[in-house]
Coordinates of C-alpha atoms in Angstrom, one line a residue:
M1 CA 94.5 92.8 105.1
Q2 CA 91.1 94.5 105.8
S3 CA 92.0 98.0 107.1
V4 CA 94.2 98.7 104.1
L5 CA 93.6 97.6 100.5
M6 CA 96.3 97.1 97.9
E7 CA 95.8 97.3 94.1
K8 CA 98.5 96.8 91.5
N9 CA 98.0 98.2 88.0
E10 CA 101.1 97.6 85.8
H11 CA 103.8 99.9 87.3
L12 CA 101.4 101.6 89.7
G13 CA 100.6 100.5 93.3
I14 CA 97.6 101.9 95.1
I15 CA 97.3 101.8 98.9
T16 CA 93.8 102.6 100.2
L17 CA 93.0 103.2 103.8
N18 CA 89.9 101.1 104.3
R19 CA 87.9 101.9 107.5
P20 CA 85.3 104.1 105.8
K21 CA 82.8 103.9 108.7
S22 CA 85.3 105.7 110.9
L23 CA 86.5 108.0 108.1
N24 CA 89.7 105.8 107.9
A25 CA 90.8 106.8 111.4
M26 CA 94.0 105.2 112.5
N27 CA 94.0 102.3 114.9
A28 CA 96.6 99.6 115.4
D29 CA 95.3 97.4 112.6
L30 CA 95.3 100.2 110.0
V31 CA 98.8 101.4 111.0
E32 CA 100.3 97.9 110.9
E33 CA 98.6 97.0 107.6
F34 CA 99.8 100.3 106.1
H35 CA 103.4 99.5 107.0
R36 CA 103.0 96.0 105.5
A37 CA 101.4 97.3 102.3
L38 CA 104.1 100.0 101.8
D39 CA 106.9 97.5 102.4
I40 CA 105.4 95.2 99.8
F41 CA 105.2 97.9 97.1
V42 CA 108.6 99.3 97.9
E43 CA 110.1 95.8 97.4
D44 CA 108.1 95.0 94.3
E45 CA 110.4 95.9 91.3
D46 CA 107.5 96.2 89.0
I47 CA 106.0 99.1 91.0
R48 CA 107.4 102.5 90.1
V49 CA 104.9 104.9 91.6
I50 CA 102.8 104.5 94.8
I51 CA 99.4 106.2 95.3
L52 CA 98.0 106.7 98.8
T53 CA 94.2 107.3 99.2
G54 CA 91.2 106.5 101.4
A55 CA 88.0 104.6 100.9
G56 CA 84.6 106.3 101.1
R57 CA 84.2 110.0 101.8
A58 CA 87.4 110.6 103.6
F59 CA 91.2 110.2 103.2
C60 CA 91.9 109.9 106.9
A61 CA 90.3 111.5 109.9
G62 CA 93.4 111.1 112.0
G63 CA 93.7 108.9 115.1
D64 CA 90.7 106.8 116.2
L65 CA 89.7 108.5 119.4
G66 CA 88.0 105.3 120.8
Y67 CA 91.2 103.4 120.2
L68 CA 93.4 106.1 121.7
E69 CA 91.2 106.0 124.9
S70 CA 91.7 102.3 125.2
L71 CA 95.5 102.8 125.5
N72 CA 95.6 102.8 129.3
D73 CA 99.3 103.3 130.1
D74 CA 102.1 105.5 128.8
K75 CA 104.1 102.6 127.4
K76 CA 101.2 101.6 125.0
R77 CA 100.5 105.2 124.1
K78 CA 104.1 105.9 123.2
A79 CA 104.5 102.7 121.2
F80 CA 101.4 103.6 119.1
I81 CA 102.4 107.2 118.5
E82 CA 106.0 106.1 117.5
R83 CA 104.5 103.6 115.1
V84 CA 102.3 106.3 113.6
G85 CA 105.4 108.6 113.2
E86 CA 107.2 105.8 111.4
M87 CA 104.5 105.9 108.7
T88 CA 105.6 109.5 107.9
L89 CA 109.3 108.6 108.0
K90 CA 108.8 105.6 105.8
L91 CA 106.9 107.6 103.1
R92 CA 109.7 110.2 103.1
N93 CA 112.5 107.7 103.0
C94 CA 111.2 105.1 100.5
A95 CA 112.9 105.3 97.1
K96 CA 109.7 105.4 95.0
P97 CA 107.6 108.5 94.5
V98 CA 104.4 108.5 96.7
I99 CA 101.4 110.5 95.4
G100 CA 98.7 111.5 97.8
M101 CA 95.2 111.2 96.2
I102 CA 93.0 113.1 98.7
N103 CA 89.3 112.3 98.2
G104 CA 87.5 113.9 101.1
V105 CA 87.7 114.7 104.8
T106 CA 91.3 114.9 106.0
A107 CA 92.0 115.7 109.7
G108 CA 94.6 115.5 112.4
A109 CA 97.3 112.9 111.6
G110 CA 95.6 112.4 108.2
V111 CA 96.7 115.8 107.2
N112 CA 100.3 115.1 108.3
L113 CA 100.4 111.7 106.6
M114 CA 99.3 113.5 103.4
L115 CA 102.1 116.1 103.8
A116 CA 104.6 113.2 103.9
C117 CA 103.7 112.3 100.3
D118 CA 105.9 113.7 97.5
I119 CA 103.1 115.3 95.6
V120 CA 99.5 115.7 96.7
C121 CA 96.4 115.8 94.4
S122 CA 93.0 116.6 96.0
S123 CA 89.3 116.5 95.0
E124 CA 87.7 119.9 94.9
D125 CA 85.4 119.1 97.8
A126 CA 88.1 118.0 100.2
K127 CA 88.4 119.7 103.6
F128 CA 91.5 119.9 105.9
I129 CA 91.8 120.5 109.6
Q130 CA 94.6 120.3 112.1
S131 CA 92.2 119.2 114.8
F132 CA 94.5 118.2 117.6
V133 CA 93.9 121.3 119.8
N134 CA 90.2 120.5 119.9
V135 CA 90.9 117.3 121.9
G136 CA 93.9 118.6 123.9
L137 CA 96.7 117.1 121.9
V138 CA 99.7 118.2 119.9
P139 CA 100.1 117.3 116.3
D140 CA 101.7 113.9 115.7
C141 CA 102.7 111.9 112.6
G142 CA 105.4 114.6 112.1
G143 CA 102.9 117.4 111.6
M144 CA 104.7 120.2 113.4
Y145 CA 107.8 119.5 111.3
L146 CA 106.0 118.9 108.0
L147 CA 103.4 121.7 108.1
K148 CA 106.0 124.4 109.1
E149 CA 108.2 123.1 106.2
T150 CA 105.2 123.5 103.8
V151 CA 103.4 126.7 104.8
G152 CA 105.9 128.5 106.9
L153 CA 106.1 129.0 110.7
Q154 CA 103.3 131.6 111.3
K155 CA 100.7 129.9 109.1
A156 CA 101.5 126.5 110.6
K157 CA 100.9 128.0 114.1
E158 CA 97.6 129.6 113.0
L159 CA 96.3 126.4 111.5
M160 CA 97.3 124.3 114.5
F161 CA 96.3 126.8 117.2
T162 CA 92.9 127.5 115.7
A163 CA 92.0 124.2 114.1
D164 CA 90.4 126.2 111.3
V165 CA 88.9 124.1 108.5
I166 CA 90.3 125.0 105.1
S167 CA 89.1 124.1 101.7
A168 CA 91.0 122.3 98.9
Q169 CA 91.3 125.6 97.1
E170 CA 93.0 127.3 100.1
A171 CA 95.2 124.2 100.7
E172 CA 96.3 124.6 97.1
K173 CA 97.2 128.2 97.6
L174 CA 99.2 127.2 100.7
K175 CA 101.0 124.5 98.7
M176 CA 99.7 121.8 101.0
V177 CA 98.3 120.2 97.8
M178 CA 99.7 120.7 94.3
H179 CA 96.6 120.1 92.2
V180 CA 92.8 120.2 92.8
Y181 CA 90.5 118.3 90.5
A182 CA 86.9 117.5 90.1
K183 CA 86.0 114.4 92.0
E184 CA 85.4 112.4 88.8
D185 CA 88.8 113.4 87.4
L186 CA 90.9 112.9 90.5
K187 CA 92.0 109.3 89.9
I188 CA 92.8 109.8 86.2
E189 CA 94.8 112.9 86.7
T190 CA 96.7 111.6 89.7
E191 CA 97.8 108.5 87.8
K192 CA 99.5 110.7 85.2
I193 CA 102.0 112.0 87.7
A194 CA 105.6 110.7 88.1
Q195 CA 105.7 108.4 85.2
G196 CA 109.2 109.4 84.2
A197 CA 112.5 107.5 84.4
P198 CA 112.2 105.5 87.7
M199 CA 115.9 105.6 88.7
A200 CA 116.2 109.3 88.0
I201 CA 113.1 110.0 90.1
M202 CA 114.5 107.9 92.9
Y203 CA 117.7 109.9 93.0
M204 CA 115.8 113.2 92.7
K205 CA 113.6 112.3 95.7
K206 CA 116.6 111.3 97.8
M207 CA 118.6 114.4 97.1
L208 CA 115.6 116.8 97.4
N209 CA 114.8 115.4 100.8
K210 CA 118.3 115.5 102.1
S211 CA 120.0 118.4 103.9
Y212 CA 123.4 119.6 102.8
A213 CA 125.9 121.7 104.7
N214 CA 126.6 123.8 101.6
L215 CA 126.3 124.0 97.9
K216 CA 129.7 122.4 97.3
D217 CA 128.6 119.2 99.1
F218 CA 125.4 119.1 97.1
L219 CA 127.3 119.6 93.8
D220 CA 129.7 116.8 94.7
E221 CA 126.8 114.4 95.2
E222 CA 125.1 115.7 92.1
A223 CA 128.1 114.9 90.0
L224 CA 128.2 111.3 91.3
V225 CA 124.5 110.7 90.8
Q226 CA 124.5 112.3 87.3
T227 CA 127.5 110.3 86.2
F228 CA 125.7 107.1 87.2
C229 CA 122.5 108.1 85.5
L230 CA 124.3 108.9 82.3
G231 CA 125.4 105.2 82.1
T232 CA 121.9 103.7 82.6
E233 CA 119.7 102.1 80.0
D234 CA 116.9 104.5 80.9
C235 CA 119.1 107.4 79.8
K236 CA 120.1 105.7 76.6
E237 CA 116.4 105.0 75.9
G238 CA 115.4 108.6 76.8
I239 CA 117.9 110.1 74.4
L240 CA 116.9 107.7 71.6
A241 CA 113.2 108.4 72.1
F242 CA 114.0 112.2 72.0
K243 CA 115.8 111.7 68.7
Q244 CA 113.0 109.6 67.3
K245 CA 110.3 112.0 68.6
R246 CA 108.4 109.3 70.6
Q247 CA 107.6 108.5 74.2
P248 CA 110.4 106.7 76.0
N249 CA 109.8 103.2 77.4
F250 CA 111.7 103.3 80.6
Q251 CA 112.6 100.0 82.4
G252 CA 114.2 101.3 85.6
K253 CA 117.7 100.0 84.6

């Protein structure tokens, strides 16, 4: 793979969008390699946390406009946009936590891909823009769903209608990103997140992302999940480590 790089560091898998000359804009190669890389890390039992970032001075500038212009019929356009949307769906549905490590320019579908991550960390010089309206498009990659869910309806409309550029600090206030770090600290701080019991985090993600008809339905599933977790080796290790006043050594079992 060339448009996407993969790095494995013990229990951490890092996916890097790698088209720096185009600010990691999405074309068919990048999208397909992203799917392949994510599938590999999801299936790798050694990987507990996935980090998504970009090469160079950008995370992702959205769709590659030159590539989009080359799609000369509706069938090809629809197939590509559907495949881009599947990137968001796959990030949301994969069992492992995905941390967005946003290192620079983030625009269009890049913002929406970022919002599909479970937690987002940003460098202090990052900029964000929902740029679709500037080229006569609606937000894709799940943006209208995800941004409204994150910042509320009126703010989502404002950001999308105006294509205003917002800073990392404003994005933090809006909860689009959870943490803002100095550029030199971003990787170190991001890698500290979500290092807890893997199976417990898997079930947390599943239940937090799921809609329930009422509290009773939620509590019924909560009881089943917690009963299972209480019988895991990770729970036994966690309790023992607590008693021994040490850090637990979770194995995902």
